[in-house]
PDB file of C-alpha atoms in Angstrom:
ATOM      1  CA  MET A   1     141.640   9.211 230.048  1.00 48.00           C
ATOM      2  CA  THR A   2     138.524   9.431 231.954  1.00 49.00           C
ATOM      3  CA  ARG A   3     136.184  12.857 232.624  1.00 55.00           C
ATOM      4  CA  LYS A   4     133.576  12.766 235.716  1.00 65.00           C
ATOM      5  CA  THR A   5     132.319  15.607 236.770  1.00 71.00           C
ATOM      6  CA  PHE A   6     132.090  16.581 240.281  1.00 79.00           C
ATOM      7  CA  TYR A   7     129.896  19.349 241.357  1.00 83.00           C
ATOM      8  CA  TYR A   8     130.585  21.799 244.361  1.00 84.00           C
ATOM      9  CA  CYS A   9     128.804  24.255 246.012  1.00 85.00           C
ATOM     10  CA  HIS A  10     130.148  26.413 249.376  1.00 84.00           C
ATOM     11  CA  ASP A  11     128.646  28.699 251.740  1.00 82.00           C
ATOM     12  CA  LEU A  12     131.975  30.907 251.996  1.00 83.00           C
ATOM     13  CA  PRO A  13     131.795  33.391 249.499  1.00 83.00           C
ATOM     14  CA  GLU A  14     134.761  35.274 250.475  1.00 84.00           C
ATOM     15  CA  LYS A  15     136.886  31.751 250.140  1.00 84.00           C
ATOM     16  CA  GLN A  16     135.606  30.853 246.291  1.00 84.00           C
ATOM     17  CA  VAL A  17     139.449  32.064 243.859  1.00 87.00           C
ATOM     18  CA  MET A  18     141.076  30.048 246.986  1.00 87.00           C
ATOM     19  CA  LEU A  19     139.089  27.392 246.664  1.00 86.00           C
ATOM     20  CA  GLN A  20     138.960  27.296 242.550  1.00 87.00           C
ATOM     21  CA  GLU A  21     142.208  27.453 243.270  1.00 89.00           C
ATOM     22  CA  HIS A  22     143.213  24.207 245.592  1.00 87.00           C
ATOM     23  CA  MET A  23     140.384  22.356 242.993  1.00 87.00           C
ATOM     24  CA  ARG A  24     142.868  23.681 240.230  1.00 88.00           C
ATOM     25  CA  GLU A  25     145.444  22.750 241.184  1.00 89.00           C
ATOM     26  CA  LEU A  26     144.519  18.944 242.411  1.00 89.00           C
ATOM     27  CA  SER A  27     143.006  18.517 239.239  1.00 87.00           C
ATOM     28  CA  GLU A  28     146.544  19.035 237.397  1.00 89.00           C
ATOM     29  CA  HIS A  29     147.509  16.636 239.975  1.00 88.00           C
ATOM     30  CA  ILE A  30     145.543  13.798 238.735  1.00 88.00           C
ATOM     31  CA  SER A  31     145.327  14.777 235.688  1.00 88.00           C
ATOM     32  CA  HIS A  32     149.321  12.924 235.341  1.00 87.00           C
ATOM     33  CA  PRO A  33     150.851   9.257 236.193  1.00 89.00           C
ATOM     34  CA  PRO A  34     149.548   7.490 238.071  1.00 88.00           C
ATOM     35  CA  ILE A  35     146.401   8.805 238.141  1.00 88.00           C
ATOM     36  CA  GLU A  36     145.579  10.213 234.811  1.00 85.00           C
ATOM     37  CA  ILE A  37     142.016  11.640 235.015  1.00 82.00           C
ATOM     38  CA  SER A  38     140.115  15.037 233.856  1.00 78.00           C
ATOM     39  CA  TYR A  39     137.361  15.845 235.678  1.00 74.00           C
ATOM     40  CA  ARG A  40     135.764  18.924 235.732  1.00 72.00           C
ATOM     41  CA  PHE A  41     134.773  20.652 239.593  1.00 79.00           C
ATOM     42  CA  THR A  42     131.638  23.419 238.137  1.00 82.00           C
ATOM     43  CA  GLU A  43     129.723  24.285 240.907  1.00 84.00           C
ATOM     44  CA  LEU A  44     126.948  22.392 241.538  1.00 85.00           C
ATOM     45  CA  PRO A  45     123.729  24.891 238.722  1.00 84.00           C
ATOM     46  CA  LYS A  46     121.058  26.858 240.504  1.00 83.00           C
ATOM     47  CA  GLU A  47     118.152  24.725 239.448  1.00 82.00           C
ATOM     48  CA  LEU A  48     119.435  21.674 241.155  1.00 84.00           C
ATOM     49  CA  GLU A  49     120.338  24.297 244.622  1.00 84.00           C
ATOM     50  CA  GLU A  50     116.882  23.889 245.886  1.00 86.00           C
ATOM     51  CA  GLY A  51     116.747  19.735 245.725  1.00 86.00           C
ATOM     52  CA  LEU A  52     119.887  20.135 247.446  1.00 87.00           C
ATOM     53  CA  ARG A  53     118.405  22.209 250.350  1.00 87.00           C
ATOM     54  CA  GLU A  54     115.949  19.714 250.588  1.00 91.00           C
ATOM     55  CA  ILE A  55     117.922  16.733 250.782  1.00 91.00           C
ATOM     56  CA  PHE A  56     119.573  18.021 253.369  1.00 91.00           C
ATOM     57  CA  SER A  57     117.181  19.661 255.938  1.00 91.00           C
ATOM     58  CA  GLN A  58     114.959  15.862 255.391  1.00 91.00           C
ATOM     59  CA  SER A  59     117.559  13.907 258.191  1.00 90.00           C
ATOM     60  CA  ASP A  60     120.112  14.804 259.968  1.00 91.00           C
ATOM     61  CA  ASP A  61     122.355  11.745 258.775  1.00 91.00           C
ATOM     62  CA  VAL A  62     125.509  12.082 256.412  1.00 90.00           C
ATOM     63  CA  CYS A  63     124.896   8.231 255.257  1.00 91.00           C
ATOM     64  CA  CYS A  64     121.077   9.340 254.026  1.00 91.00           C
ATOM     65  CA  TRP A  65     122.279  12.226 252.099  1.00 91.00           C
ATOM     66  CA  SER A  66     124.682  10.397 250.454  1.00 90.00           C
ATOM     67  CA  SER A  67     121.617   7.850 249.435  1.00 91.00           C
ATOM     68  CA  ASP A  68     119.572  10.580 248.531  1.00 90.00           C
ATOM     69  CA  LEU A  69     121.852  12.750 246.536  1.00 88.00           C
ATOM     70  CA  SER A  70     122.329   9.553 244.708  1.00 85.00           C
ATOM     71  CA  GLU A  71     118.709   9.214 243.908  1.00 88.00           C
ATOM     72  CA  PHE A  72     118.706  12.754 243.045  1.00 87.00           C
ATOM     73  CA  PHE A  73     121.087  12.797 240.431  1.00 82.00           C
ATOM     74  CA  LEU A  74     119.861   9.718 238.877  1.00 81.00           C
ATOM     75  CA  GLU A  75     116.494  10.714 238.532  1.00 84.00           C
ATOM     76  CA  ARG A  76     118.073  13.539 236.412  1.00 79.00           C
ATOM     77  CA  GLN A  77     120.352  11.340 234.610  1.00 69.00           C
ATOM     78  CA  GLU A  78     123.298  12.664 236.021  1.00 66.00           C
ATOM     79  CA  VAL A  79     124.763   8.753 236.136  1.00 58.00           C
ATOM     80  CA  LEU A  80     128.711   9.793 237.498  1.00 58.00           C
ATOM     81  CA  CYS A  81     128.515  12.582 239.535  1.00 73.00           C
ATOM     82  CA  THR A  82     129.327  13.163 242.732  1.00 83.00           C
ATOM     83  CA  LEU A  83     129.493  16.548 245.491  1.00 87.00           C
ATOM     84  CA  LEU A  84     132.378  18.228 247.392  1.00 88.00           C
ATOM     85  CA  VAL A  85     129.869  20.360 249.228  1.00 89.00           C
ATOM     86  CA  ILE A  86     132.140  23.345 251.401  1.00 89.00           C
ATOM     87  CA  CYS A  87     130.534  24.589 254.796  1.00 89.00           C
ATOM     88  CA  ALA A  88     131.991  26.650 258.104  1.00 88.00           C
ATOM     89  CA  LYS A  89     132.653  24.591 260.743  1.00 89.00           C
ATOM     90  CA  GLU A  90     129.491  26.504 262.636  1.00 91.00           C
ATOM     91  CA  SER A  91     127.345  25.628 259.870  1.00 91.00           C
ATOM     92  CA  ARG A  92     124.360  22.824 260.331  1.00 92.00           C
ATOM     93  CA  LEU A  93     126.050  20.130 257.708  1.00 92.00           C
ATOM     94  CA  ALA A  94     129.100  20.120 259.949  1.00 92.00           C
ATOM     95  CA  LYS A  95     127.905  19.531 263.060  1.00 93.00           C
ATOM     96  CA  VAL A  96     125.689  16.899 261.923  1.00 93.00           C
ATOM     97  CA  SER A  97     128.886  15.639 260.349  1.00 92.00           C
ATOM     98  CA  LEU A  98     131.293  15.983 263.406  1.00 92.00           C
ATOM     99  CA  GLU A  99     128.197  13.972 265.542  1.00 92.00           C
ATOM    100  CA  ALA A 100     128.521  11.081 262.963  1.00 89.00           C
ATOM    101  CA  ASN A 101     132.522  10.944 263.861  1.00 88.00           C
ATOM    102  CA  SER A 102     134.213  12.763 266.136  1.00 87.00           C
ATOM    103  CA  ASP A 103     137.191  12.366 264.329  1.00 84.00           C
ATOM    104  CA  ALA A 104     135.948  14.168 261.792  1.00 86.00           C
ATOM    105  CA  GLU A 105     137.699  16.952 262.480  1.00 86.00           C
ATOM    106  CA  TRP A 106     138.442  18.635 258.794  1.00 88.00           C
ATOM    107  CA  GLY A 107     135.608  17.230 256.923  1.00 91.00           C
ATOM    108  CA  ILE A 108     133.791  14.344 256.129  1.00 92.00           C
ATOM    109  CA  ALA A 109     132.890  11.342 252.388  1.00 92.00           C
ATOM    110  CA  VAL A 110     130.525   9.187 252.419  1.00 90.00           C
ATOM    111  CA  ASN A 111     129.935   7.885 249.044  1.00 87.00           C
ATOM    112  CA  ASN A 112     129.773  10.166 246.475  1.00 87.00           C
ATOM    113  CA  LEU A 113     129.263  13.393 248.812  1.00 91.00           C
ATOM    114  CA  ALA A 114     132.280  15.309 250.510  1.00 91.00           C
ATOM    115  CA  ILE A 115     131.667  17.369 253.186  1.00 92.00           C
ATOM    116  CA  VAL A 116     134.610  19.737 254.210  1.00 91.00           C
ATOM    117  CA  TYR A 117     134.545  22.130 257.189  1.00 90.00           C
ATOM    118  CA  GLY A 118     138.393  22.459 257.982  1.00 79.00           C
ATOM    119  CA  LEU A 119     139.967  24.768 255.777  1.00 78.00           C
ATOM    120  CA  HIS A 120     143.161  25.412 257.814  1.00 72.00           C
ATOM    121  CA  HIS A 121     144.694  24.644 254.467  1.00 80.00           C
ATOM    122  CA  LYS A 122     144.170  22.584 250.950  1.00 86.00           C
ATOM    123  CA  ASN A 123     144.982  19.502 252.198  1.00 87.00           C
ATOM    124  CA  SER A 124     142.281  18.867 254.328  1.00 87.00           C
ATOM    125  CA  VAL A 125     140.000  19.815 250.542  1.00 88.00           C
ATOM    126  CA  TRP A 126     142.084  17.484 248.649  1.00 90.00           C
ATOM    127  CA  HIS A 127     141.708  14.662 251.446  1.00 91.00           C
ATOM    128  CA  GLU A 128     138.120  14.652 251.216  1.00 91.00           C
ATOM    129  CA  MET A 129     138.047  14.882 246.984  1.00 90.00           C
ATOM    130  CA  LEU A 130     140.376  11.620 246.904  1.00 93.00           C
ATOM    131  CA  HIS A 131     137.810   9.873 248.806  1.00 93.00           C
ATOM    132  CA  LEU A 132     135.468  10.752 246.286  1.00 91.00           C
ATOM    133  CA  LEU A 133     138.196   9.372 244.265  1.00 90.00           C
ATOM    134  CA  GLY A 134     138.120   6.211 245.842  1.00 93.00           C
ATOM    135  CA  ALA A 135     140.843   6.437 248.702  1.00 95.00           C
ATOM    136  CA  ASP A 136     140.968   5.278 251.616  1.00 94.00           C
ATOM    137  CA  ASP A 137     142.577   6.330 255.108  1.00 93.00           C
ATOM    138  CA  CYS A 138     145.643   5.839 255.724  1.00 92.00           C
ATOM    139  CA  TYR A 139     145.809   6.521 259.488  1.00 87.00           C
ATOM    140  CA  ASP A 140     144.192   4.133 262.445  1.00 80.00           C
ATOM    141  CA  LEU A 141     141.863   6.070 264.565  1.00 75.00           C
ATOM    142  CA  SER A 142     143.073   3.647 267.588  1.00 73.00           C
ATOM    143  CA  GLU A 143     146.018   4.685 267.491  1.00 68.00           C
ATOM    144  CA  SER A 144     147.223   7.730 269.600  1.00 70.00           C
ATOM    145  CA  ASP A 145     149.817   9.264 267.193  1.00 68.00           C
ATOM    146  CA  ARG A 146     147.474   9.167 264.024  1.00 74.00           C
ATOM    147  CA  GLY A 147     150.702   8.583 261.663  1.00 70.00           C
ATOM    148  CA  PRO A 148     150.662   6.953 257.853  1.00 75.00           C
ATOM    149  CA  ASN A 149     149.788   3.417 258.043  1.00 83.00           C
ATOM    150  CA  CYS A 150     150.801   3.110 254.467  1.00 90.00           C
ATOM    151  CA  ASP A 151     153.745   2.394 252.905  1.00 86.00           C
ATOM    152  CA  CYS A 152     153.845   6.714 251.580  1.00 87.00           C
ATOM    153  CA  PRO A 153     155.141   8.522 254.274  1.00 84.00           C
ATOM    154  CA  ASN A 154     153.603  11.415 252.183  1.00 85.00           C
ATOM    155  CA  CYS A 155     150.311  10.336 251.995  1.00 90.00           C
ATOM    156  CA  ILE A 156     147.634  13.337 251.703  1.00 90.00           C
ATOM    157  CA  MET A 157     145.161  10.536 253.147  1.00 92.00           C
ATOM    158  CA  GLN A 158     147.020   9.698 256.299  1.00 88.00           C
ATOM    159  CA  TYR A 159     145.444  12.424 259.237  1.00 85.00           C
ATOM    160  CA  ASP A 160     146.177  16.163 259.873  1.00 78.00           C
ATOM    161  CA  ALA A 161     148.374  15.897 256.503  1.00 76.00           C
ATOM    162  CA  THR A 162     149.666  19.333 256.243  1.00 73.00           C
ATOM    163  CA  ILE A 163     151.555  20.867 253.533  1.00 71.00           C
ATOM    164  CA  ALA A 164     155.635  20.086 254.795  1.00 70.00           C
ATOM    165  CA  ASP A 165     153.603  16.096 255.380  1.00 75.00           C
ATOM    166  CA  VAL A 166     152.945  15.891 251.946  1.00 81.00           C
ATOM    167  CA  LYS A 167     155.649  17.878 249.706  1.00 77.00           C
ATOM    168  CA  SER A 168     154.931  17.132 245.631  1.00 77.00           C
ATOM    169  CA  TRP A 169     153.253  15.022 243.461  1.00 78.00           C
ATOM    170  CA  PRO A 170     152.521  11.594 243.631  1.00 75.00           C
ATOM    171  CA  PHE A 171     151.092  12.077 247.077  1.00 87.00           C
ATOM    172  CA  LEU A 172     149.354   8.850 247.458  1.00 92.00           C
ATOM    173  CA  CYS A 173     150.201   5.627 248.527  1.00 93.00           C
ATOM    174  CA  ASP A 174     150.446   2.725 246.188  1.00 94.00           C
ATOM    175  CA  THR A 175     147.400   1.009 247.323  1.00 96.00           C
ATOM    176  CA  ASN A 176     145.549   4.403 246.988  1.00 95.00           C
ATOM    177  CA  ILE A 177     147.102   4.859 243.899  1.00 94.00           C
ATOM    178  CA  GLN A 178     145.323   1.170 242.924  1.00 95.00           C
ATOM    179  CA  ASN A 179     141.652   2.008 245.027  1.00 95.00           C
ATOM    180  CA  ILE A 180     140.915   5.291 242.607  1.00 92.00           C
ATOM    181  CA  GLN A 181     142.339   2.785 238.901  1.00 89.00           C
ATOM    182  CA  LYS A 182     140.277   0.740 240.351  1.00 91.00           C
ATOM    183  CA  ARG A 183     137.146   2.754 240.652  1.00 88.00           C
ATOM    184  CA  ILE A 184     138.284   4.716 237.455  1.00 83.00           C
ATOM    185  CA  ARG A 185     137.614   1.355 235.533  1.00 82.00           C
ATOM    186  CA  GLY A 186     134.349   0.938 237.436  1.00 82.00           C
ATOM    187  CA  TRP A 187     133.016   4.500 236.013  1.00 76.00           C
ATOM    188  CA  GLN A 188     134.691   2.865 232.405  1.00 74.00           C
ATOM    189  CA  GLY A 189     132.195  -0.055 232.982  1.00 70.00           C
ATOM    190  CA  GLU A 190     135.011  -1.811 232.908  1.00 56.00           C
ATOM    191  CA  GLY A 191     134.676  -3.521 236.396  1.00 51.00           C
TER     192      GLY A 191
END
């Protein structure tokens, strides 16, 4: 089983317990077939927070943030790291993310960085977390209903996947299961 470190940080202390429960619950799900990855969601260490603030203050570009974050972790020999940022919808990070993609109503993910600002239910958090594992969206923005365009009607990677839509594990389509397994093999050096 692959072990990977995921860092998270947030500016919503009143939601800390709820967010930790969401992370624990998804961690439990994906530790079972068909994914079988063990990961730690660890609060970003205080000594890294200043560097992170600097990255986010240097530009208004989500892609630049992701690239700078990769360099930041590499400099600290933290190779297999990703970052989940959970913030208020009114925050600067959310506003920049929405400017980059106005359809990203609840969050955005670019490579090793996911930013969640729509906390209306746990699936919006899980959706962005699964992007960090390699899952792709299962909807077409050009379609008016934005319904799932995959083989799994309860896929969490659909647009605004509600609790009623997703139901129980496994809530990923075959394509995204394969995408995640491929990313895991890459982390293991198996290509």
